[in-house]
Short mmCIF file of C-alpha atoms in Angstrom, two decimals:
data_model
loop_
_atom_site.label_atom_id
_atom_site.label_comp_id
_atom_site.label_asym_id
_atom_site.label_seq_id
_atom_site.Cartn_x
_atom_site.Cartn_y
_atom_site.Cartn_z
CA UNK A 1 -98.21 1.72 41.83
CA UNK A 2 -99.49 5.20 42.39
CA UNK A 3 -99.76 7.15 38.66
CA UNK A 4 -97.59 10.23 38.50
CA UNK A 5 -100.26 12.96 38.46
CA UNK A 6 -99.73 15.96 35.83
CA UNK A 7 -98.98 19.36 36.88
CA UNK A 8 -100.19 22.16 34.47
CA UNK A 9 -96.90 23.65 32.94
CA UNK A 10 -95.29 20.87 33.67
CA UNK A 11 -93.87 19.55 30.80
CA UNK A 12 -90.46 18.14 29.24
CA UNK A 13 -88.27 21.66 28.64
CA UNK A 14 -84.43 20.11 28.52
CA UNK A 15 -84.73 20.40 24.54
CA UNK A 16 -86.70 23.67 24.87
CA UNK A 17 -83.69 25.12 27.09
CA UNK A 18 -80.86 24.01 24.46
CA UNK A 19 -82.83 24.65 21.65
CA UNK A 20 -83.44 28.65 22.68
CA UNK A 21 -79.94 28.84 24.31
CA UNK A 22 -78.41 27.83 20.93
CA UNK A 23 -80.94 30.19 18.90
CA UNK A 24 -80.00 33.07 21.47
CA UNK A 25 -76.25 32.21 21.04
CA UNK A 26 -76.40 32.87 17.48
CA UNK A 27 -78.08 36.17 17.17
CA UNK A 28 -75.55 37.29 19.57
CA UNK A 29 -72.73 36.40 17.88
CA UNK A 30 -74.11 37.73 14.75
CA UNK A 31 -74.30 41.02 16.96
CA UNK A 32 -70.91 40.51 18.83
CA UNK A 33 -70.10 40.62 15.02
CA UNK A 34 -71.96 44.08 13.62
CA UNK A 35 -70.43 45.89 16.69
CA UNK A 36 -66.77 44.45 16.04
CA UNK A 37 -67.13 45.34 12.38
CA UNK A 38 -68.27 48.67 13.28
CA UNK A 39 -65.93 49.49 15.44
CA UNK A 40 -63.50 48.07 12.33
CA UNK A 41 -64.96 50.55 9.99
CA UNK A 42 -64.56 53.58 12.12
CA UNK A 43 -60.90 52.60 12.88
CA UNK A 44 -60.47 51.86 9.16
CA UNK A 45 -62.38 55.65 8.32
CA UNK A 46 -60.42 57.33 11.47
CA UNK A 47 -57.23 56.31 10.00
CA UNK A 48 -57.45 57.45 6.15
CA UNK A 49 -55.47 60.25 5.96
CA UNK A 50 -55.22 63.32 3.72
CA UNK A 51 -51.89 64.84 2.75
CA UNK A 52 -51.84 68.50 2.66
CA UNK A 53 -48.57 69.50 0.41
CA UNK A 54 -47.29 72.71 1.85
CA UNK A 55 -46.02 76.42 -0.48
CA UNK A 56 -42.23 76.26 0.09
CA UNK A 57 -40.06 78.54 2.12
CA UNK A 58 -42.80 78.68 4.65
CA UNK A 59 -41.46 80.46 7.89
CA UNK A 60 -41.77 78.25 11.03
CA UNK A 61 -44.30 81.34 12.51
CA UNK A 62 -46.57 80.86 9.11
CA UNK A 63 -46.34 76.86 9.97
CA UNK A 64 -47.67 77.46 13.56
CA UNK A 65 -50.00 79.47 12.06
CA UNK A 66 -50.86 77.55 9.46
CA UNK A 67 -51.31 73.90 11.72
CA UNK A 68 -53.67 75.94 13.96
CA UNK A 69 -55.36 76.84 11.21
CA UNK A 70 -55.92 73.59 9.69
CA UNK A 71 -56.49 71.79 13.45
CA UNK A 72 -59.57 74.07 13.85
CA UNK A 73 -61.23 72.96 11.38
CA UNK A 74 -64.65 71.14 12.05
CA UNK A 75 -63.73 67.90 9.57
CA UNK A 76 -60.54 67.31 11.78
CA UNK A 77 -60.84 64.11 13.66
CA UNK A 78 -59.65 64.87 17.49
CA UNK A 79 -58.83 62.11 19.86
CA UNK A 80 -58.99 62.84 23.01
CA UNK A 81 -59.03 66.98 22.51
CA UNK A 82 -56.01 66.85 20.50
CA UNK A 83 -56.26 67.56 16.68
CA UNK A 84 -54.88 64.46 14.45
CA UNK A 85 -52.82 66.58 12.41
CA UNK A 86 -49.12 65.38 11.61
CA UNK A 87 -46.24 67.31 10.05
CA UNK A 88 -43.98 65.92 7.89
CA UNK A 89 -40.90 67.60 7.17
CA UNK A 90 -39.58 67.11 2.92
CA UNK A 91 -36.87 65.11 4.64
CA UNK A 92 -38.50 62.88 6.61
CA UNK A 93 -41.04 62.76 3.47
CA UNK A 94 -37.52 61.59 1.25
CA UNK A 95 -36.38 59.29 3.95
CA UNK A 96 -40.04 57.54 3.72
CA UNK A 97 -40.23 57.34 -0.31
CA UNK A 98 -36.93 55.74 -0.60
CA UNK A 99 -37.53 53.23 1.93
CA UNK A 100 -40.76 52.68 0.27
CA UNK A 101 -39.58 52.24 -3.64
CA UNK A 102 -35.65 51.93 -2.83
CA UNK A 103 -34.75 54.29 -4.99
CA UNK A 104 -32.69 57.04 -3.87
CA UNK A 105 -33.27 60.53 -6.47
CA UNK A 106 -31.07 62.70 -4.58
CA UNK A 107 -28.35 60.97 -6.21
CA UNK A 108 -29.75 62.07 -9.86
CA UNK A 109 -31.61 64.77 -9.28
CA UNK A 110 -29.03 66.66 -6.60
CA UNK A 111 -31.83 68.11 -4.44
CA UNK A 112 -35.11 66.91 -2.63
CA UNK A 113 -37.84 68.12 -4.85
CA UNK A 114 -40.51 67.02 -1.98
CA UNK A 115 -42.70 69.39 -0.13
CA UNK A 116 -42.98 69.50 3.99
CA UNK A 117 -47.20 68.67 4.42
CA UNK A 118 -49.35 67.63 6.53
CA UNK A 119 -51.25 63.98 7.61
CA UNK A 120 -54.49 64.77 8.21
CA UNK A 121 -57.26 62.61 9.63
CA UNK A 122 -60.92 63.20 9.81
CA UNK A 123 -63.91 62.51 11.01
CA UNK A 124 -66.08 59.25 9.71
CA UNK A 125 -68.96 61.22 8.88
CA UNK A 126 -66.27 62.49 5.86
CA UNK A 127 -65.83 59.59 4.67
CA UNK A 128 -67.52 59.91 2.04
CA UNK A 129 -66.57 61.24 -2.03
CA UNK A 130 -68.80 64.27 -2.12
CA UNK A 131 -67.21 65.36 1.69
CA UNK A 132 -63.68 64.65 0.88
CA UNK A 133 -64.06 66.79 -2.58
CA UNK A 134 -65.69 69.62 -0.12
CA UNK A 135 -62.65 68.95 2.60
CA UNK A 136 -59.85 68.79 -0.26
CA UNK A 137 -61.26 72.44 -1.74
CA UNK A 138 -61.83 74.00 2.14
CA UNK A 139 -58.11 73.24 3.15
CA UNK A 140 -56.74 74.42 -0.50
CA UNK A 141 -58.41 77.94 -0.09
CA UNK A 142 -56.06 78.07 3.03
CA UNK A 143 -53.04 80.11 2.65
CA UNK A 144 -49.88 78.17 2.80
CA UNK A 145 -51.63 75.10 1.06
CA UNK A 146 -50.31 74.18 -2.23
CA UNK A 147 -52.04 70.95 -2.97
CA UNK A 148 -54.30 68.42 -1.00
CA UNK A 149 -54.18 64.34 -2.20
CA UNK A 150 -55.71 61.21 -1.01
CA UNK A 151 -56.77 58.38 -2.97
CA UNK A 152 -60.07 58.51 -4.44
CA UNK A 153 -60.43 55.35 -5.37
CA UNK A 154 -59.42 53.32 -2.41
CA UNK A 155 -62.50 55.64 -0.63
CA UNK A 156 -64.93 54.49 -2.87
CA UNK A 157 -64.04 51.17 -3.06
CA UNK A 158 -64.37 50.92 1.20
CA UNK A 159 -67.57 52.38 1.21
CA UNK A 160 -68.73 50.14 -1.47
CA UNK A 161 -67.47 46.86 0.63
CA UNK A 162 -68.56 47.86 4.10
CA UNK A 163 -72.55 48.75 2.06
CA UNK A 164 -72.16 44.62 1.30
CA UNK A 165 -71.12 43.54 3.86
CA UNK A 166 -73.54 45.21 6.01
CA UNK A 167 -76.62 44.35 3.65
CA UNK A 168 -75.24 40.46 3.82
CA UNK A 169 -75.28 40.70 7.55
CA UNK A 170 -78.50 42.10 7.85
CA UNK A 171 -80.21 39.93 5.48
CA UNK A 172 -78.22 37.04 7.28
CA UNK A 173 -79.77 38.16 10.88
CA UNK A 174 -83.11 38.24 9.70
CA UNK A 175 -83.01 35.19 8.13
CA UNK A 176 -81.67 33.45 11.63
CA UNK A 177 -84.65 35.49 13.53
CA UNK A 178 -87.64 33.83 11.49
CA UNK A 179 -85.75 30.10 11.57
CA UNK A 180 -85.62 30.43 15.37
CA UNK A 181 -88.82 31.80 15.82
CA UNK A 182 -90.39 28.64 13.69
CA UNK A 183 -88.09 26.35 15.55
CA UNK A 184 -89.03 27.59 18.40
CA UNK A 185 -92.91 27.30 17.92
CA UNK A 186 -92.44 23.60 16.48
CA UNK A 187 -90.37 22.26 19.69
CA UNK A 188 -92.83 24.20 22.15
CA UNK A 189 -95.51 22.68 20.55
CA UNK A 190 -94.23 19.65 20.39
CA UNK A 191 -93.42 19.66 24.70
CA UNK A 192 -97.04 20.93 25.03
CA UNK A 193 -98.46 17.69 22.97
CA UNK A 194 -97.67 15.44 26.64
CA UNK A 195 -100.56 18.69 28.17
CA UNK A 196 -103.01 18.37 25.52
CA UNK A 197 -105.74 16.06 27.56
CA UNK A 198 -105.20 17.87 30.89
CA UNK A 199 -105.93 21.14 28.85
CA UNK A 200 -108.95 19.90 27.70
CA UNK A 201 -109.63 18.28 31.00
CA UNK A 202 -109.40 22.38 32.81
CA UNK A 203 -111.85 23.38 30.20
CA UNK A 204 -114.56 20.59 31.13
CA UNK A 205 -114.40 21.46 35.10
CA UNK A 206 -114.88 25.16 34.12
CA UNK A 207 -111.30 26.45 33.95
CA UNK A 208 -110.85 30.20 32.35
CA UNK A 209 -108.43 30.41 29.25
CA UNK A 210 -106.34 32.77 31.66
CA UNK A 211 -106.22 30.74 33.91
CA UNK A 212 -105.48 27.68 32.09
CA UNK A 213 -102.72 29.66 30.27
CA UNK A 214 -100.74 31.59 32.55
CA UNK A 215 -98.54 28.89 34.47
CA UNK A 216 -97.52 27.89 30.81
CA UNK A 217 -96.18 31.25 30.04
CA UNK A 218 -94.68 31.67 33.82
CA UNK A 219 -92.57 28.80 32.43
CA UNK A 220 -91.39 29.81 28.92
CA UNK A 221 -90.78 33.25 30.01
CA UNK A 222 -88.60 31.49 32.62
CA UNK A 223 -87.37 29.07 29.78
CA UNK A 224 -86.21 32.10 27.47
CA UNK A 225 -85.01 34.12 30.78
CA UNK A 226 -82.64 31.43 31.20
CA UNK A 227 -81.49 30.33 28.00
CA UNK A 228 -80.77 34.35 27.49
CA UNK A 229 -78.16 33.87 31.07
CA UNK A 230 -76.95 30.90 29.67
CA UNK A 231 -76.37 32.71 25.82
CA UNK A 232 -74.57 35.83 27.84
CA UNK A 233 -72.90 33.64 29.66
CA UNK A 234 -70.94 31.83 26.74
CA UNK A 235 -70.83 35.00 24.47
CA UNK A 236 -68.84 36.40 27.16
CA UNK A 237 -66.25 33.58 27.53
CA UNK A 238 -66.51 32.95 24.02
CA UNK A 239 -65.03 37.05 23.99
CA UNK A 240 -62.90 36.78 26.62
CA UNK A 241 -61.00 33.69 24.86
CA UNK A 242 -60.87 35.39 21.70
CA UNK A 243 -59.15 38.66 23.06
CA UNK A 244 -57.05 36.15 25.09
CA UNK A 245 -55.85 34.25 21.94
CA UNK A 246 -55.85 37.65 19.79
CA UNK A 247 -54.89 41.05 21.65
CA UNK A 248 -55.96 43.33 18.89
CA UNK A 249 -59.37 42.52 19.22
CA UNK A 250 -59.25 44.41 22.15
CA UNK A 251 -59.33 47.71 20.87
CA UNK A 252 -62.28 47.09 18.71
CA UNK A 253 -64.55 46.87 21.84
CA UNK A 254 -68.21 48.64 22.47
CA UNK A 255 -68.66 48.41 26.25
CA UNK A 256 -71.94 50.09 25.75
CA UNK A 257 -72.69 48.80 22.48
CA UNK A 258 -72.30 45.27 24.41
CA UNK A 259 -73.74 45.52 27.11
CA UNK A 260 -77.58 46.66 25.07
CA UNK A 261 -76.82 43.62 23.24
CA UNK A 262 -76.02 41.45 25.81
CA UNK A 263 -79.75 42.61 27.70
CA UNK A 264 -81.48 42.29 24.41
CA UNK A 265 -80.48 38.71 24.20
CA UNK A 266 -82.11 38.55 27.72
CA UNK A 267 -84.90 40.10 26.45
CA UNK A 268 -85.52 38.57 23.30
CA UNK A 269 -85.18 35.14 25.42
CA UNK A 270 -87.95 36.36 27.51
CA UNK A 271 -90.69 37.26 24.35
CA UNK A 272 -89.41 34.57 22.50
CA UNK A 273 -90.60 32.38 25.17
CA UNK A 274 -93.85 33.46 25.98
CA UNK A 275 -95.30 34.40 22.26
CA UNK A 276 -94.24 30.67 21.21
CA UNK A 277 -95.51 29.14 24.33
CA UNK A 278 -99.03 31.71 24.08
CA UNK A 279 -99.45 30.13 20.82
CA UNK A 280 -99.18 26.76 21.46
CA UNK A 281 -101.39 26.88 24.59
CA UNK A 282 -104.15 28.60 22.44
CA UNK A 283 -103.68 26.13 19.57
CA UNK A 284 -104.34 23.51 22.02
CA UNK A 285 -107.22 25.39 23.54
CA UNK A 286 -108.86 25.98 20.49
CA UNK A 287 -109.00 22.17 19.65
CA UNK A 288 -111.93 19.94 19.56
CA UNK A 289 -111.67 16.60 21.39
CA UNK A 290 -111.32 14.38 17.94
CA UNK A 291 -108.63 16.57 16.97
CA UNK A 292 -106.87 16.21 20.39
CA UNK A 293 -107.03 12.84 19.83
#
Protein backbone atom coordinates (compact mmCIF):
# COMPACT_ATOMS: atom_id res chain seq x y z
CA UNK A 1 0.00 0.00 0.00
CA UNK A 2 1.02 3.38 -1.27
CA UNK A 3 2.12 5.77 2.03
CA UNK A 4 -0.03 8.85 2.33
CA UNK A 5 2.50 11.57 1.40
CA UNK A 6 2.53 14.87 3.70
CA UNK A 7 1.46 18.11 2.46
CA UNK A 8 3.14 21.18 4.16
CA UNK A 9 0.27 22.87 6.24
CA UNK A 10 -1.39 20.02 6.26
CA UNK A 11 -2.04 19.06 9.52
CA UNK A 12 -4.94 17.87 12.02
CA UNK A 13 -7.03 21.44 12.70
CA UNK A 14 -10.68 19.93 13.92
CA UNK A 15 -9.44 20.71 17.65
CA UNK A 16 -7.70 23.91 16.47
CA UNK A 17 -11.19 25.08 14.88
CA UNK A 18 -13.28 24.31 18.22
CA UNK A 19 -10.72 25.29 20.38
CA UNK A 20 -10.47 29.13 18.76
CA UNK A 21 -14.27 29.13 18.01
CA UNK A 22 -14.92 28.55 21.76
CA UNK A 23 -12.04 31.13 22.82
CA UNK A 24 -13.64 33.67 20.22
CA UNK A 25 -17.16 32.88 21.64
CA UNK A 26 -16.18 33.97 24.96
CA UNK A 27 -14.56 37.29 24.45
CA UNK A 28 -17.62 38.10 22.61
CA UNK A 29 -19.93 37.44 25.03
CA UNK A 30 -17.87 39.14 27.55
CA UNK A 31 -18.31 42.14 24.98
CA UNK A 32 -22.03 41.41 24.06
CA UNK A 33 -21.91 41.99 27.91
CA UNK A 34 -19.86 45.59 28.40
CA UNK A 35 -22.13 47.01 25.59
CA UNK A 36 -25.48 45.67 27.26
CA UNK A 37 -24.29 47.01 30.60
CA UNK A 38 -23.48 50.20 29.06
CA UNK A 39 -26.29 50.75 27.44
CA UNK A 40 -27.87 49.73 31.19
CA UNK A 41 -25.96 52.47 32.80
CA UNK A 42 -26.94 55.22 30.48
CA UNK A 43 -30.65 54.17 30.74
CA UNK A 44 -30.16 53.89 34.52
CA UNK A 45 -28.20 57.75 34.42
CA UNK A 46 -30.90 59.04 31.64
CA UNK A 47 -33.62 58.22 33.96
CA UNK A 48 -32.51 59.82 37.47
CA UNK A 49 -34.47 62.63 37.79
CA UNK A 50 -34.25 65.96 39.64
CA UNK A 51 -37.29 67.59 41.20
CA UNK A 52 -37.42 71.24 40.86
CA UNK A 53 -40.08 72.51 43.69
CA UNK A 54 -41.75 75.53 42.22
CA UNK A 55 -42.53 79.50 44.32
CA UNK A 56 -46.34 79.28 44.71
CA UNK A 57 -48.99 81.30 43.01
CA UNK A 58 -46.94 81.12 39.89
CA UNK A 59 -49.07 82.49 36.87
CA UNK A 60 -49.45 79.92 34.04
CA UNK A 61 -47.43 82.79 31.64
CA UNK A 62 -44.40 82.73 34.42
CA UNK A 63 -44.72 78.65 34.13
CA UNK A 64 -44.31 78.80 30.28
CA UNK A 65 -41.74 80.97 30.92
CA UNK A 66 -40.24 79.38 33.46
CA UNK A 67 -40.24 75.48 31.61
CA UNK A 68 -38.55 77.22 28.63
CA UNK A 69 -36.26 78.45 30.77
CA UNK A 70 -35.28 75.40 32.49
CA UNK A 71 -35.58 73.16 28.95
CA UNK A 72 -32.74 75.36 27.55
CA UNK A 73 -30.51 74.56 29.66
CA UNK A 74 -27.30 72.66 28.41
CA UNK A 75 -27.51 69.75 31.42
CA UNK A 76 -31.12 68.91 30.12
CA UNK A 77 -31.20 65.50 28.62
CA UNK A 78 -33.28 65.78 25.13
CA UNK A 79 -34.58 62.76 23.38
CA UNK A 80 -35.19 63.09 20.21
CA UNK A 81 -35.14 67.26 20.19
CA UNK A 82 -37.58 67.40 22.87
CA UNK A 83 -36.45 68.56 26.41
CA UNK A 84 -37.18 65.77 29.26
CA UNK A 85 -38.75 68.13 31.46
CA UNK A 86 -42.12 67.05 33.26
CA UNK A 87 -44.59 69.16 35.22
CA UNK A 88 -46.23 68.06 38.01
CA UNK A 89 -49.09 69.83 39.24
CA UNK A 90 -49.35 69.86 43.72
CA UNK A 91 -52.34 67.68 42.95
CA UNK A 92 -51.16 65.21 40.93
CA UNK A 93 -47.94 65.48 43.36
CA UNK A 94 -50.79 64.60 46.48
CA UNK A 95 -52.49 61.98 44.44
CA UNK A 96 -48.84 60.26 43.98
CA UNK A 97 -47.68 60.56 47.85
CA UNK A 98 -50.78 59.02 49.11
CA UNK A 99 -50.74 56.21 46.83
CA UNK A 100 -47.19 55.86 47.72
CA UNK A 101 -47.38 55.91 51.82
CA UNK A 102 -51.38 55.51 52.02
CA UNK A 103 -51.80 58.12 54.04
CA UNK A 104 -54.14 60.73 53.12
CA UNK A 105 -53.05 64.50 55.07
CA UNK A 106 -55.70 66.43 53.52
CA UNK A 107 -57.90 64.93 55.95
CA UNK A 108 -55.70 66.46 58.99
CA UNK A 109 -54.10 69.06 57.66
CA UNK A 110 -57.30 70.62 55.47
CA UNK A 111 -55.14 71.78 52.55
CA UNK A 112 -52.35 70.36 50.16
CA UNK A 113 -49.20 71.82 51.50
CA UNK A 114 -47.27 70.37 48.22
CA UNK A 115 -45.65 72.49 45.63
CA UNK A 116 -46.36 72.09 41.59
CA UNK A 117 -42.35 71.20 40.25
CA UNK A 118 -40.73 69.90 37.83
CA UNK A 119 -39.06 66.14 36.77
CA UNK A 120 -36.07 66.85 35.32
CA UNK A 121 -33.67 64.52 33.55
CA UNK A 122 -30.18 65.07 32.42
CA UNK A 123 -27.54 64.22 30.63
CA UNK A 124 -25.03 61.15 31.75
CA UNK A 125 -22.09 63.19 31.62
CA UNK A 126 -24.01 64.83 35.03
CA UNK A 127 -24.08 62.10 36.63
CA UNK A 128 -21.83 62.74 38.71
CA UNK A 129 -21.80 64.56 42.70
CA UNK A 130 -19.70 67.57 41.89
CA UNK A 131 -22.19 68.19 38.48
CA UNK A 132 -25.40 67.59 40.18
CA UNK A 133 -24.27 70.14 43.17
CA UNK A 134 -23.34 72.65 40.07
CA UNK A 135 -26.92 71.65 38.26
CA UNK A 136 -28.96 71.85 41.71
CA UNK A 137 -27.33 75.66 42.36
CA UNK A 138 -27.74 76.73 38.30
CA UNK A 139 -31.57 75.85 38.31
CA UNK A 140 -32.06 77.48 42.01
CA UNK A 141 -30.64 80.92 40.80
CA UNK A 142 -33.67 80.68 38.33
CA UNK A 143 -36.56 82.75 39.18
CA UNK A 144 -39.62 80.82 40.03
CA UNK A 145 -37.42 77.98 41.66
CA UNK A 146 -37.89 77.48 45.25
CA UNK A 147 -35.94 74.36 45.93
CA UNK A 148 -34.15 71.60 43.80
CA UNK A 149 -33.88 67.70 45.47
CA UNK A 150 -32.60 64.44 44.33
CA UNK A 151 -31.03 61.86 46.31
CA UNK A 152 -27.47 62.17 46.91
CA UNK A 153 -26.81 59.14 48.10
CA UNK A 154 -28.45 56.77 45.74
CA UNK A 155 -25.94 58.84 43.01
CA UNK A 156 -23.02 57.97 44.72
CA UNK A 157 -23.75 54.70 45.51
CA UNK A 158 -24.44 53.93 41.36
CA UNK A 159 -21.38 55.36 40.41
CA UNK A 160 -19.55 53.47 42.98
CA UNK A 161 -21.19 49.96 41.65
CA UNK A 162 -20.99 50.52 37.92
CA UNK A 163 -16.65 51.64 38.83
CA UNK A 164 -16.74 47.64 40.14
CA UNK A 165 -18.33 46.25 38.06
CA UNK A 166 -16.54 47.64 35.21
CA UNK A 167 -12.96 47.06 36.84
CA UNK A 168 -14.24 43.19 37.48
CA UNK A 169 -15.10 42.97 33.85
CA UNK A 170 -12.08 44.31 32.62
CA UNK A 171 -9.80 42.45 34.75
CA UNK A 172 -12.08 39.36 33.84
CA UNK A 173 -11.47 40.03 29.87
CA UNK A 174 -7.95 40.24 30.19
CA UNK A 175 -7.58 37.41 32.09
CA UNK A 176 -9.68 35.26 29.25
CA UNK A 177 -7.29 37.04 26.46
CA UNK A 178 -3.86 35.62 27.90
CA UNK A 179 -5.61 31.93 28.73
CA UNK A 180 -6.66 31.78 25.06
CA UNK A 181 -3.70 33.08 23.69
CA UNK A 182 -1.58 30.20 25.75
CA UNK A 183 -4.19 27.71 24.78
CA UNK A 184 -3.99 28.58 21.67
CA UNK A 185 -0.10 28.34 21.23
CA UNK A 186 -0.12 24.85 23.18
CA UNK A 187 -2.86 23.13 20.74
CA UNK A 188 -1.11 24.75 17.55
CA UNK A 189 1.91 23.42 18.63
CA UNK A 190 0.78 20.44 19.46
CA UNK A 191 -1.03 19.93 15.50
CA UNK A 192 2.38 21.13 14.16
CA UNK A 193 4.33 18.16 16.19
CA UNK A 194 2.74 15.48 13.11
CA UNK A 195 5.10 18.51 10.55
CA UNK A 196 8.11 18.51 12.56
CA UNK A 197 10.34 15.97 10.22
CA UNK A 198 8.98 17.35 6.92
CA UNK A 199 10.08 20.84 8.31
CA UNK A 200 13.32 19.75 8.84
CA UNK A 201 13.24 17.73 5.69
CA UNK A 202 12.47 21.58 3.52
CA UNK A 203 15.44 22.88 5.32
CA UNK A 204 17.92 19.99 4.11
CA UNK A 205 16.80 20.37 0.22
CA UNK A 206 17.40 24.16 0.60
CA UNK A 207 13.93 25.47 1.48
CA UNK A 208 13.79 29.39 2.67
CA UNK A 209 12.17 29.99 6.21
CA UNK A 210 9.50 32.03 4.11
CA UNK A 211 8.90 29.74 2.22
CA UNK A 212 8.70 26.93 4.52
CA UNK A 213 6.40 29.13 6.70
CA UNK A 214 3.88 30.78 4.74
CA UNK A 215 1.36 27.87 3.75
CA UNK A 216 1.27 27.32 7.63
CA UNK A 217 0.07 30.76 8.29
CA UNK A 218 -2.31 30.72 4.97
CA UNK A 219 -3.94 28.04 7.16
CA UNK A 220 -4.28 29.49 10.69
CA UNK A 221 -5.22 32.77 9.39
CA UNK A 222 -7.92 30.71 7.60
CA UNK A 223 -8.36 28.66 10.93
CA UNK A 224 -9.02 31.95 13.07
CA UNK A 225 -11.03 33.56 9.93
CA UNK A 226 -13.36 30.84 10.41
CA UNK A 227 -13.68 30.14 13.90
CA UNK A 228 -14.36 34.20 14.09
CA UNK A 229 -17.75 33.29 11.32
CA UNK A 230 -18.50 30.53 13.32
CA UNK A 231 -18.19 32.80 16.95
CA UNK A 232 -20.51 35.65 15.06
CA UNK A 233 -22.50 33.26 13.97
CA UNK A 234 -23.66 31.82 17.47
CA UNK A 235 -23.31 35.25 19.30
CA UNK A 236 -25.92 36.31 17.03
CA UNK A 237 -28.45 33.47 17.63
CA UNK A 238 -27.34 33.29 21.02
CA UNK A 239 -28.88 37.36 20.92
CA UNK A 240 -31.57 36.78 18.93
CA UNK A 241 -32.91 33.94 21.45
CA UNK A 242 -32.32 36.00 24.32
CA UNK A 243 -34.40 39.09 23.03
CA UNK A 244 -36.86 36.36 21.88
CA UNK A 245 -37.22 34.87 25.43
CA UNK A 246 -36.80 38.50 27.09
CA UNK A 247 -38.27 41.65 25.12
CA UNK A 248 -36.64 44.25 27.25
CA UNK A 249 -33.38 43.40 26.21
CA UNK A 250 -34.25 44.90 23.19
CA UNK A 251 -33.95 48.34 24.01
CA UNK A 252 -30.56 47.99 25.46
CA UNK A 253 -29.09 47.38 21.92
CA UNK A 254 -25.73 49.04 20.22
CA UNK A 255 -26.19 48.35 16.50
CA UNK A 256 -22.93 50.07 16.00
CA UNK A 257 -21.39 49.19 19.12
CA UNK A 258 -22.13 45.45 17.78
CA UNK A 259 -21.39 45.35 14.80
CA UNK A 260 -17.21 46.72 15.71
CA UNK A 261 -17.43 43.94 18.01
CA UNK A 262 -18.76 41.47 15.99
CA UNK A 263 -15.62 42.38 13.14
CA UNK A 264 -13.15 42.46 15.93
CA UNK A 265 -13.97 38.94 16.80
CA UNK A 266 -13.23 38.34 13.04
CA UNK A 267 -10.26 40.03 13.41
CA UNK A 268 -8.87 38.89 16.47
CA UNK A 269 -9.61 35.22 14.93
CA UNK A 270 -7.46 36.17 12.10
CA UNK A 271 -4.06 37.44 14.38
CA UNK A 272 -4.79 35.00 16.79
CA UNK A 273 -4.22 32.50 14.19
CA UNK A 274 -1.28 33.46 12.50
CA UNK A 275 0.99 34.85 15.62
CA UNK A 276 0.31 31.27 17.34
CA UNK A 277 0.84 29.37 14.21
CA UNK A 278 4.25 31.94 13.30
CA UNK A 279 5.47 30.77 16.53
CA UNK A 280 5.15 27.35 16.38
CA UNK A 281 6.55 27.08 12.82
CA UNK A 282 9.69 29.04 14.02
CA UNK A 283 9.98 26.94 17.19
CA UNK A 284 10.11 24.04 14.99
CA UNK A 285 12.49 25.71 12.61
CA UNK A 286 14.80 26.66 15.08
CA UNK A 287 15.23 22.99 16.32
CA UNK A 288 18.16 20.77 15.96
CA UNK A 289 17.56 17.23 14.67
CA UNK A 290 18.10 15.46 18.34
CA UNK A 291 15.67 17.76 19.65
CA UNK A 292 13.14 16.99 16.83
CA UNK A 293 13.52 13.71 17.74
Amino acid sequence: MARTKKKVGAYPSGMILFSLTLALFLIGFCGMLAIQSKRVVTYIRENYEMRAFLDKGLSDVKLTKLSKTIAEKPYILKTKGAAQVTFVPKDVAAKEFIAETKEDFSKFLGENPLRDSYRIKLTEEYFEEAKLQQVKQDLEEVDGVFEVVYQENLVDNINRNITKIYAVMSAFALILLLIIVVLMNNTIRLALHSQRMLIRSMQLVGATNGFITRPFLGRGMWQGLLAGVIAVVLLLVGLQVAIHNLPELAMFQDPQKLTFLLAGIVGLGVLIGFLSTFQAVNRYLGMTLDELY
